[in-house]
mmCIF file of C-alpha atoms and ligand atoms in Angstrom:
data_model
loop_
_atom_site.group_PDB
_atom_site.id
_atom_site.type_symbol
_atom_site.label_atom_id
_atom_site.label_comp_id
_atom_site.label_asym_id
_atom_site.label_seq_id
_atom_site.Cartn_x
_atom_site.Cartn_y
_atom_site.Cartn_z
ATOM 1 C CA UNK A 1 -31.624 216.055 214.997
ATOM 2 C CA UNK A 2 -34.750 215.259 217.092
ATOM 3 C CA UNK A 3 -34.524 212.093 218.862
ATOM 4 C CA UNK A 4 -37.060 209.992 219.133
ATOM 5 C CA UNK A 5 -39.516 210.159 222.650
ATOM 6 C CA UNK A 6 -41.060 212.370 224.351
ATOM 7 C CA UNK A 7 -40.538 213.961 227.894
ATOM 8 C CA UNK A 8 -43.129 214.717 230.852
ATOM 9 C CA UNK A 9 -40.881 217.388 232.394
ATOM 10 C CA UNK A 10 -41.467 220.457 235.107
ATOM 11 C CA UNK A 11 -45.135 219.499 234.470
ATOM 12 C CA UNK A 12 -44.902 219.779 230.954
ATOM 13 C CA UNK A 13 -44.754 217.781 228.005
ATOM 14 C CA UNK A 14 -41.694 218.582 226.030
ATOM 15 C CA UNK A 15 -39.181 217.384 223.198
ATOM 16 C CA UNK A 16 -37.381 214.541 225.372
ATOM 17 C CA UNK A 17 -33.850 216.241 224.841
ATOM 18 C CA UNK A 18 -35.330 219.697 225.951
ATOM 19 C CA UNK A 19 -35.887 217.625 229.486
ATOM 20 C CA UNK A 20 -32.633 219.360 231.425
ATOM 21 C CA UNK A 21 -31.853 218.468 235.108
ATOM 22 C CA UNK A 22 -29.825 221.020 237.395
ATOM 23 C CA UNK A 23 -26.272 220.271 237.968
ATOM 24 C CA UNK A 24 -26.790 221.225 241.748
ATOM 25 C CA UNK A 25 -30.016 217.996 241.813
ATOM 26 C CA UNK A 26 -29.585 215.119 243.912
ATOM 27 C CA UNK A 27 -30.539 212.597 241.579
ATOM 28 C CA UNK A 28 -27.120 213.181 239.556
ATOM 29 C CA UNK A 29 -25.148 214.372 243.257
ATOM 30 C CA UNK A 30 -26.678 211.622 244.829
ATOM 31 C CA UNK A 31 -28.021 209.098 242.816
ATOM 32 C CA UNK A 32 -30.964 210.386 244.821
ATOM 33 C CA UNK A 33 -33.665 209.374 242.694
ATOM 34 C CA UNK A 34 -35.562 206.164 242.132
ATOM 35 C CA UNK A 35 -37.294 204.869 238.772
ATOM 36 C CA UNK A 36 -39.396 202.487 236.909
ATOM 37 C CA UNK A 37 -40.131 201.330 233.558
ATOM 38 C CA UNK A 38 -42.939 200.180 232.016
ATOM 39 C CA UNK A 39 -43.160 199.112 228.271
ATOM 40 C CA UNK A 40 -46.087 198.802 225.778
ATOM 41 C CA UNK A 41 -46.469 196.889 222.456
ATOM 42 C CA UNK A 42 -48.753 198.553 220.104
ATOM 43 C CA UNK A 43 -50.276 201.066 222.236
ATOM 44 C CA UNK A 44 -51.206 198.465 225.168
ATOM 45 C CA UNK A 45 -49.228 198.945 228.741
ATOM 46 C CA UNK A 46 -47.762 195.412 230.001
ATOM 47 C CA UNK A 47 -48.615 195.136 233.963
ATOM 48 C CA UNK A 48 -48.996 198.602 234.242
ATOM 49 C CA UNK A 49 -50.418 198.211 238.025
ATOM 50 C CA UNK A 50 -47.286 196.318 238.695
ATOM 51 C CA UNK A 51 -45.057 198.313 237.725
ATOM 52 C CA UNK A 52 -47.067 201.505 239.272
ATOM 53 C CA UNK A 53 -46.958 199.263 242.282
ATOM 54 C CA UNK A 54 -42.851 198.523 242.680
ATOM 55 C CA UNK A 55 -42.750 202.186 241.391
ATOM 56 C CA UNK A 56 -44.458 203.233 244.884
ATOM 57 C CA UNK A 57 -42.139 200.333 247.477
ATOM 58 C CA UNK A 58 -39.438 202.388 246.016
ATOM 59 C CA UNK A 59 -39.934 205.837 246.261
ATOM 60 C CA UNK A 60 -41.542 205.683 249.635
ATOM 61 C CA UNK A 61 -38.643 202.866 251.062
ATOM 62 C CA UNK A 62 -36.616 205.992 249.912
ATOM 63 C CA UNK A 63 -38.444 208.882 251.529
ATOM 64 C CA UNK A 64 -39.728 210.800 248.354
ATOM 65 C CA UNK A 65 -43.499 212.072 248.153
ATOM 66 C CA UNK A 66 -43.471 212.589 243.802
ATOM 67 C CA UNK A 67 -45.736 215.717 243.426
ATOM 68 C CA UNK A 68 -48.295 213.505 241.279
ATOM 69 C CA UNK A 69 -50.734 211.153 242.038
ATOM 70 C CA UNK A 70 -50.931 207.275 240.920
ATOM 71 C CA UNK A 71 -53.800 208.225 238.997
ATOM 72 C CA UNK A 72 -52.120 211.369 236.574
ATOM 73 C CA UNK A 73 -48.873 209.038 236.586
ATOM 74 C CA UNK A 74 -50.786 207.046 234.371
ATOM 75 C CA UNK A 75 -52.170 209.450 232.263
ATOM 76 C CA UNK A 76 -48.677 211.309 231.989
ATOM 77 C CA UNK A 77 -47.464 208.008 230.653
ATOM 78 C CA UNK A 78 -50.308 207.605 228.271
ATOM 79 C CA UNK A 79 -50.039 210.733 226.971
ATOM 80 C CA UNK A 80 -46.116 210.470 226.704
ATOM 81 C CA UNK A 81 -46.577 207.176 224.377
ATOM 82 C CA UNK A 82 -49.605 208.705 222.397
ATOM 83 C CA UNK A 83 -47.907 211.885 221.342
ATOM 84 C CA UNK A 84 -44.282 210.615 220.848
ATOM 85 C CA UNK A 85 -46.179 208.125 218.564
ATOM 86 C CA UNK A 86 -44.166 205.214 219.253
ATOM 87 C CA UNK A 87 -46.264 202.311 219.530
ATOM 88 C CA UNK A 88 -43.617 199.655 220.781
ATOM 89 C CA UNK A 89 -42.062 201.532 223.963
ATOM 90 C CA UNK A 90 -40.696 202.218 227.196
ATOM 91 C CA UNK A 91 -41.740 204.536 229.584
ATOM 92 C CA UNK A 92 -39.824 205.785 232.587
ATOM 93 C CA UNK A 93 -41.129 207.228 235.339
ATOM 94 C CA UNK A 94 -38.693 208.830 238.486
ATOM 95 C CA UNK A 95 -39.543 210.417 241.250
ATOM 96 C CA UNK A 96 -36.259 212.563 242.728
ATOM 97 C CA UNK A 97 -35.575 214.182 245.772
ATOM 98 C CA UNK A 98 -35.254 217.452 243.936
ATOM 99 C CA UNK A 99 -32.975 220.662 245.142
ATOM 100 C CA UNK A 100 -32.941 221.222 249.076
ATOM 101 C CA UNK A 101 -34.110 223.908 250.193
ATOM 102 C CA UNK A 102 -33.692 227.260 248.750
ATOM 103 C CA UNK A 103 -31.756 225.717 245.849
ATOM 104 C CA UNK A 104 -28.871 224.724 247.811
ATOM 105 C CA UNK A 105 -26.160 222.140 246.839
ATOM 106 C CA UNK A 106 -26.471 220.155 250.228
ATOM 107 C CA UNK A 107 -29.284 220.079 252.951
ATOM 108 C CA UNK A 108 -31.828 217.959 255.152
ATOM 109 C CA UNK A 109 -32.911 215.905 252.261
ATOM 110 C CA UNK A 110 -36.296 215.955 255.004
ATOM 111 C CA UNK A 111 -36.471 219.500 253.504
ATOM 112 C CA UNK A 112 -36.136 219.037 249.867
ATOM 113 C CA UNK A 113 -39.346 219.469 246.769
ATOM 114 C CA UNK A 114 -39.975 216.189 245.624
ATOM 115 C CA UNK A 115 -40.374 215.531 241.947
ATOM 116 C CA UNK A 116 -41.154 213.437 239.371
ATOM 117 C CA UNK A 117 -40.813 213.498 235.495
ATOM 118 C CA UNK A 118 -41.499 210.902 232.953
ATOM 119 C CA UNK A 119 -40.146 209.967 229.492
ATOM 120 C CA UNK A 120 -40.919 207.467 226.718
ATOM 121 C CA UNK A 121 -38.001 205.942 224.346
ATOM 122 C CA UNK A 122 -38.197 203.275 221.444
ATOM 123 C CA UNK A 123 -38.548 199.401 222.909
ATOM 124 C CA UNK A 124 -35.483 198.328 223.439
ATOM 125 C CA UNK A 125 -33.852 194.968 223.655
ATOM 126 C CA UNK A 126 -31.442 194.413 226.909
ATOM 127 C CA UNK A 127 -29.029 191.844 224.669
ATOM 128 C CA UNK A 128 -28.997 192.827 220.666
ATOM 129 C CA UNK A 129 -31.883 192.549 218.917
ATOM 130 C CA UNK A 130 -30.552 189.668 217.160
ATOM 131 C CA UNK A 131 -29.823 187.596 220.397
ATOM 132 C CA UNK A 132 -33.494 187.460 221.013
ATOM 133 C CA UNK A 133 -33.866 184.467 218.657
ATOM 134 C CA UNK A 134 -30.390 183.272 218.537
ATOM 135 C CA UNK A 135 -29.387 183.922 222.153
ATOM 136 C CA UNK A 136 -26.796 185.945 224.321
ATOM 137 C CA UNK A 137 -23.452 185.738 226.121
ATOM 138 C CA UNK A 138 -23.183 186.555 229.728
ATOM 139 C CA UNK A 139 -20.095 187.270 231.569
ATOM 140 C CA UNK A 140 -19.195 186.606 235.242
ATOM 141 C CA UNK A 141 -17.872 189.499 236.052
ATOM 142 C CA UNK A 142 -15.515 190.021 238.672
ATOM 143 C CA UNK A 143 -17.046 192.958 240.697
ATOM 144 C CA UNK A 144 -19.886 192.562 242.599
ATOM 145 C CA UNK A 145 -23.167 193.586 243.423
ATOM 146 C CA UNK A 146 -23.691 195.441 246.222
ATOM 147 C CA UNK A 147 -25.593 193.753 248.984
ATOM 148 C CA UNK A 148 -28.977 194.754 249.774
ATOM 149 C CA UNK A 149 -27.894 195.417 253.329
ATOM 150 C CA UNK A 150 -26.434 198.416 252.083
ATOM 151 C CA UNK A 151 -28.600 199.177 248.734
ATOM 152 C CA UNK A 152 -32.038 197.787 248.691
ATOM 153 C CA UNK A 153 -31.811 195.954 245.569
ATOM 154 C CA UNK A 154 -35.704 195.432 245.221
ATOM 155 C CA UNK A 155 -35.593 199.700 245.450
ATOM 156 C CA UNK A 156 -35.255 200.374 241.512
ATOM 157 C CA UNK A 157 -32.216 202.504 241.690
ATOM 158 C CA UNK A 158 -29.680 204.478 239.495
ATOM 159 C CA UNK A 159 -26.604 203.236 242.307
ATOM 160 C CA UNK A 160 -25.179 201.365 239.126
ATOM 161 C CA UNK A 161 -21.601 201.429 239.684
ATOM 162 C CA UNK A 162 -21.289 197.624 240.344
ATOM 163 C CA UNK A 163 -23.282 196.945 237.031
ATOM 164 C CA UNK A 164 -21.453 199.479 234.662
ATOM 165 C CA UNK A 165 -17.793 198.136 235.447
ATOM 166 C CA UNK A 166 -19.352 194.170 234.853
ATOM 167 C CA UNK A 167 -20.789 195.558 231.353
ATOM 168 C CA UNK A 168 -17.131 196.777 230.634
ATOM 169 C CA UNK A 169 -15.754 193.693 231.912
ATOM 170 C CA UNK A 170 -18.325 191.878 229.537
ATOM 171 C CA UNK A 171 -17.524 193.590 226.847
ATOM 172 C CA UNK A 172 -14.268 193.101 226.808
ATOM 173 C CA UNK A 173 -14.627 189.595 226.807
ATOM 174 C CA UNK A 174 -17.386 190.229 223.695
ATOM 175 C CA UNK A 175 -19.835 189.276 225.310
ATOM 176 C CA UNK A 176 -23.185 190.871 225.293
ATOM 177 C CA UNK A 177 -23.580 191.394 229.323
ATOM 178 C CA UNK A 178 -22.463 190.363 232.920
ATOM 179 C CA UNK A 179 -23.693 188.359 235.197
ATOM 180 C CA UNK A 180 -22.563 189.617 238.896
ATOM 181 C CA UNK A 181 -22.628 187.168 242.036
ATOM 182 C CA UNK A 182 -23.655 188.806 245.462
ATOM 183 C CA UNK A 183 -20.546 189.237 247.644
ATOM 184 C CA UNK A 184 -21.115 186.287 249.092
ATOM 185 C CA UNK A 185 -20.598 184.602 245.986
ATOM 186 C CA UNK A 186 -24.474 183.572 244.708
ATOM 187 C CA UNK A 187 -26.037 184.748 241.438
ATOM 188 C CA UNK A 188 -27.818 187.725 241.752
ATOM 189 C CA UNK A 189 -28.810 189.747 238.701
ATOM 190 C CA UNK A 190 -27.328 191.553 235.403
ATOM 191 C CA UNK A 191 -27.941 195.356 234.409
ATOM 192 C CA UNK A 192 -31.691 195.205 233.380
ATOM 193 C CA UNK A 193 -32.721 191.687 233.568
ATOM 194 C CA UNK A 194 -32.727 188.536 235.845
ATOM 195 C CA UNK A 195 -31.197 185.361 234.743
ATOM 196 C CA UNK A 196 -33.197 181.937 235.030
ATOM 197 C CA UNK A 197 -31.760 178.205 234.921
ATOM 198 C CA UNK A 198 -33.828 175.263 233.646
ATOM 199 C CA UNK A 199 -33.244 172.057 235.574
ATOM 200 C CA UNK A 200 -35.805 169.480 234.317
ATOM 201 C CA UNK A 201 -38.562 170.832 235.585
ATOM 202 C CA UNK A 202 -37.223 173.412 238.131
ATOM 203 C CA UNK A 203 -36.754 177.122 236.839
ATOM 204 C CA UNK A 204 -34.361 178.667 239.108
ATOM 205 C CA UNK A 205 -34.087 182.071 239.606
ATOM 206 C CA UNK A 206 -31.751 183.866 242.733
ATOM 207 C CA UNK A 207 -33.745 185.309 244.938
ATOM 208 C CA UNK A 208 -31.131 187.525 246.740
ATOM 209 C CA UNK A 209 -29.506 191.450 246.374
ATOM 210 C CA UNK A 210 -31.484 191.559 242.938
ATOM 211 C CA UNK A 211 -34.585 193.750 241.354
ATOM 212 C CA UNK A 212 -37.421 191.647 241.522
ATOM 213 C CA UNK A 213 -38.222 192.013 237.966
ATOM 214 C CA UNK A 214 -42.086 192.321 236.597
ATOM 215 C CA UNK A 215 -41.475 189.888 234.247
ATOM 216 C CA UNK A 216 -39.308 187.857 236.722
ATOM 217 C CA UNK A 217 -43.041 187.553 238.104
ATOM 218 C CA UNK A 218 -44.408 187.182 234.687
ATOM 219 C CA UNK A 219 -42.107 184.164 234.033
ATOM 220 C CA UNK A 220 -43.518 182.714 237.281
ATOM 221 C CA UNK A 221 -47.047 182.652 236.007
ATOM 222 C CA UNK A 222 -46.165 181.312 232.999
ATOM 223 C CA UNK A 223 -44.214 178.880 234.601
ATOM 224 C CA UNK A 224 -47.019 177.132 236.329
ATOM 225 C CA UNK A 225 -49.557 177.063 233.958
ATOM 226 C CA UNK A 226 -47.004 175.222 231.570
ATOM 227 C CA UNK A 227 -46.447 172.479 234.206
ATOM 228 C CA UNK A 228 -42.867 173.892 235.693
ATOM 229 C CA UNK A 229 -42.047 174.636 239.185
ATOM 230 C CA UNK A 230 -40.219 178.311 239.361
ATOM 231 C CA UNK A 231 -38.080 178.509 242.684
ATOM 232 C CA UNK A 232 -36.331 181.381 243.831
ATOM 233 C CA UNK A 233 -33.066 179.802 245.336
ATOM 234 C CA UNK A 234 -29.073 180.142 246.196
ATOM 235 C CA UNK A 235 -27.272 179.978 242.932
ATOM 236 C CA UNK A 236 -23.519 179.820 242.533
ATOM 237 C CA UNK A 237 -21.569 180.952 238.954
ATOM 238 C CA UNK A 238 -20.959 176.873 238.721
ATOM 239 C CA UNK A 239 -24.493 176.705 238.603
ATOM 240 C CA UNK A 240 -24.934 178.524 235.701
ATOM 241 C CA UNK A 241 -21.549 177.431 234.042
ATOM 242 C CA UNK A 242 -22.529 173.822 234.352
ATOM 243 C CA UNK A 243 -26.863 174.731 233.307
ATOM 244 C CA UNK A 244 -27.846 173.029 230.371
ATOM 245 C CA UNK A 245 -30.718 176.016 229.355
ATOM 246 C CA UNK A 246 -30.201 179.509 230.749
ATOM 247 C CA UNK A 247 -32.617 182.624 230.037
ATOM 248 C CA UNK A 248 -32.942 185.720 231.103
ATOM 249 C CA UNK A 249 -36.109 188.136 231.627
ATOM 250 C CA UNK A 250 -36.755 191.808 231.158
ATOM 251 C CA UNK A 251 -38.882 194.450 230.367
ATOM 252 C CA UNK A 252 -36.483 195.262 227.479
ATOM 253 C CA UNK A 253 -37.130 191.794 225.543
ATOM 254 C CA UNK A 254 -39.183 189.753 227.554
ATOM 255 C CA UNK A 255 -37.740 185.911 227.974
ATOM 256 C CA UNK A 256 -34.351 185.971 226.331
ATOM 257 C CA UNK A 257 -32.544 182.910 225.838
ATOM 258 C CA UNK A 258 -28.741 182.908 226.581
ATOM 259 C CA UNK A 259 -26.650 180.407 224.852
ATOM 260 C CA UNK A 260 -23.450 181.228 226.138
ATOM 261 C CA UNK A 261 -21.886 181.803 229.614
ATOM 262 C CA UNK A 262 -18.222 182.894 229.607
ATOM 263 C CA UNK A 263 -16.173 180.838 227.155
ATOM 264 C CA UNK A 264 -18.294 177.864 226.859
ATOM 265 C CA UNK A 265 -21.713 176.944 225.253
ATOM 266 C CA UNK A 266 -24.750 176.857 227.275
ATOM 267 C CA UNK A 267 -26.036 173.040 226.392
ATOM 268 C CA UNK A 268 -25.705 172.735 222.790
ATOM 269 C CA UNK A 269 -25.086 176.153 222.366
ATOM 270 C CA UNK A 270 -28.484 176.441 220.519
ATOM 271 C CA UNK A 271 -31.336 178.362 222.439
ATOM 272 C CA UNK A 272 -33.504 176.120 224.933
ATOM 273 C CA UNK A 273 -36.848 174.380 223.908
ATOM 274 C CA UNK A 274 -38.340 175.356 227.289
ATOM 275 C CA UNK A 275 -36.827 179.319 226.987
ATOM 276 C CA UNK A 276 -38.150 178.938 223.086
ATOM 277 C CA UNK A 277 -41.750 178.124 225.151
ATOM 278 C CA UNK A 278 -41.590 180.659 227.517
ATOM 279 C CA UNK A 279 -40.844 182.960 224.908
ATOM 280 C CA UNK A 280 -43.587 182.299 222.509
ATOM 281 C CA UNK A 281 -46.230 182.092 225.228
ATOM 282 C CA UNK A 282 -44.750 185.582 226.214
ATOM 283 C CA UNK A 283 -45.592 187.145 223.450
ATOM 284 C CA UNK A 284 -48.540 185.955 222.132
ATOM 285 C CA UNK A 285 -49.990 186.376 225.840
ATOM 286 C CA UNK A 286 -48.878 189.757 225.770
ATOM 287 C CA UNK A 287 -50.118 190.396 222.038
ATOM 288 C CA UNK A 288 -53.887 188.875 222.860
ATOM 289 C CA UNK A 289 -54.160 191.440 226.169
ATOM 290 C CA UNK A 290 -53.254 189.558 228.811
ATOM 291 C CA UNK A 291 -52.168 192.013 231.627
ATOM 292 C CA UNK A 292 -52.337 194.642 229.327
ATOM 293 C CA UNK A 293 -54.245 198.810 229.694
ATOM 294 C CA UNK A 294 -54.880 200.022 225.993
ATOM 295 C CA UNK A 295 -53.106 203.531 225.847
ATOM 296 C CA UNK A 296 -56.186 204.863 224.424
ATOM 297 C CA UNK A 297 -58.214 203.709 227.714
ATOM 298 C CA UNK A 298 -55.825 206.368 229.710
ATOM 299 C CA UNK A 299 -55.722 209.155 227.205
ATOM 300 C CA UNK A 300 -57.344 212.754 228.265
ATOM 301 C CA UNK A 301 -56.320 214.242 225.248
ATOM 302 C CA UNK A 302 -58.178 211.487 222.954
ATOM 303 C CA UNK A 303 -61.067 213.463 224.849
ATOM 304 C CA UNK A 304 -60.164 216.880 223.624
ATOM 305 C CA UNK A 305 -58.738 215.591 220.260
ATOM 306 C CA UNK A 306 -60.181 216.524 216.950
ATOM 307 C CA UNK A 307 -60.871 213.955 214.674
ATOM 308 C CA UNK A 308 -58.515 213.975 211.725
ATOM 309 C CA UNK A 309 -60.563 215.096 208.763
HETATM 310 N N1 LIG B 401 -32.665 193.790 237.484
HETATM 311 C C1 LIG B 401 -32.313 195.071 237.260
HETATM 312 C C2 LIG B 401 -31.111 195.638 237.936
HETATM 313 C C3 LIG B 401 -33.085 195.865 236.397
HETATM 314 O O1 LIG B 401 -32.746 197.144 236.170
HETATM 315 C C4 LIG B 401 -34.206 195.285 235.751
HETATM 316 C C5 LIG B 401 -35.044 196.056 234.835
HETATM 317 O O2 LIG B 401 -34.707 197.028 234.249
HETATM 318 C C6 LIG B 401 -34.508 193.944 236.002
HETATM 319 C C7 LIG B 401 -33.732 193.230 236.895
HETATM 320 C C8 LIG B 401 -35.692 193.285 235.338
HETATM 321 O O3 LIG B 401 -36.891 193.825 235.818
HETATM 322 P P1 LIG B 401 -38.195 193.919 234.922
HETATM 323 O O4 LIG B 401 -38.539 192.538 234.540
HETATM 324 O O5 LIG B 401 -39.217 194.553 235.812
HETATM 325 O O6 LIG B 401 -37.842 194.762 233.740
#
């Protein structure tokens, strides 16, 4: 069965489970490959600069020279979203190192051909669906992240071996994700979102071996034109165990409130009035343009296309 997105692929635009990598490719050898993701709500890009922005710290902190430009990376992402038709989505764009040279298995990655593809996917939610409103559980999982001494955590990377064994740790503990402290025992970051704590009127937010997220900065703004003071700061699991509100942000979901940390409630156990804010202002922000590129704005083919008759 066809599944649904669309893939940007060998400079093509193709069926997104025709898009095949080689076994002998770096990104899957190597993790050699770095991404980012970019969502839209009916056909209108959230902070697509921003994202095109982190999207270009990472690939050159890592050395890779993606065979497009800034300019067709937008286009390829419009056109990915206009003619997989889904009008709530996520795009991902990565740029890999791609095979060194003459095809080989190893090599001077100096001597490898760059590449990038690109592919578009239903919006997602990071916690259930259903969380959104009622709120999540987080875990504190035992394993930690690695430090960005040794991964640069602000490089959006597929080295996810820290965050995959704290989602089966969370799961096993039915919850809906972990939480993982730094290895020198602060809060850093979950897989796909960072977590927030409300303190009066302090939002807290690590600031250490974590993704700065685009809607970490989003909750910033929002932050200070609602009268809070966002902080980036040390945070320790007691922290969050004894926090009163907790959130979390994401592209995948936006403000999420979480309502549960380990076995206890977060507060009352009933999502936050100051998450519930953040939320709504989120969304109907988002919903009115703010930050936003219309698909449409970026599209070649609407150009080319024949209107329907
Ligand atoms: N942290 C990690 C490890 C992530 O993968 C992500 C996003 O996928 C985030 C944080 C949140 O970043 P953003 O708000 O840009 O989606």
């Amino acid at each position: 069965m066809a599944m649904p997105g669309m893939a940007y692929f060998e400079g093509r635009y193709v069926p997104i489970q025709d898009a095949k990598l080689s076994i002998l490719e770096p990104a899957i050898t190597k993790s050699d490959i770095v991404f980012d993701v970019v969502s839209t709500w009916d056909r209108v890009f959230f902070r697509l600069e921003d994202h095109l922005d982190r999207f270009e710290n990472s690939y050159k902190h890592v050395k890779i020279k993606p065979p497009v430009s800034r300019d067709e990376m937008r286009t390829i992402s419009a056109e990915l979203v206009d003619r997989s038709g889904l009008d709530n989505s996520c795009v991902y764009m990565c740029a890999t190192r791609g095979l060194y040279a003459g095809g080989a298995a190893f090599g001077d990655p100096r001597n490898a051909v760059n590449g990038f593809y690109a592919y578009v996917v239903p919006y997602y939610w990071v916690i259930p669906k259903e969380h959104a409103e009622t709120g999540g559980h987080l875990w504190i999982a035992s394993v930690r992240r690695a430090p960005s001494e040794a991964i640069n955590q602000k490089v959006k990377n597929f080295n996810r071996m820290d965050l995959t064994a704290g989602q089966f740790e969370a799961l096993e503990h039915g919850a809906d994700a972990p939480i993982l402290l730094s290895t020198t025992g602060k809060l850093t970051e979950g897989p796909g979102f960072n977590v927030w704590i409300v303190r009066g009127k302090k939002l807290l937010t690590p600031g250490k071996d974590l993704l700065e997220g685009v809607t970490r900065k989003t909750v910033f703004e929002l932050a200070q034109e609602s009268g809070f003071e966002p902080v980036a700061t040390e945070l320790t699991a007691d922290d969050l165990l004894e926090a009163k509100e907790v959130f979390i942000s994401s592209t995948a979901g936006g403000v999420l409130p979480i309502t549960r940390v380990n076995d206890q409630a977060v507060g009352n156990g009933a999502p936050g009035i100051t998450t519930g804010q953040l939320q709504k202002r989120y969304w109907e922000k988002r919903k009115r343009g703010w930050h936003g590129t219309p698909v449409d704005s970026l599209l070649v083919s609407r150009r080319e296309k024949v209107p329907a008759e």
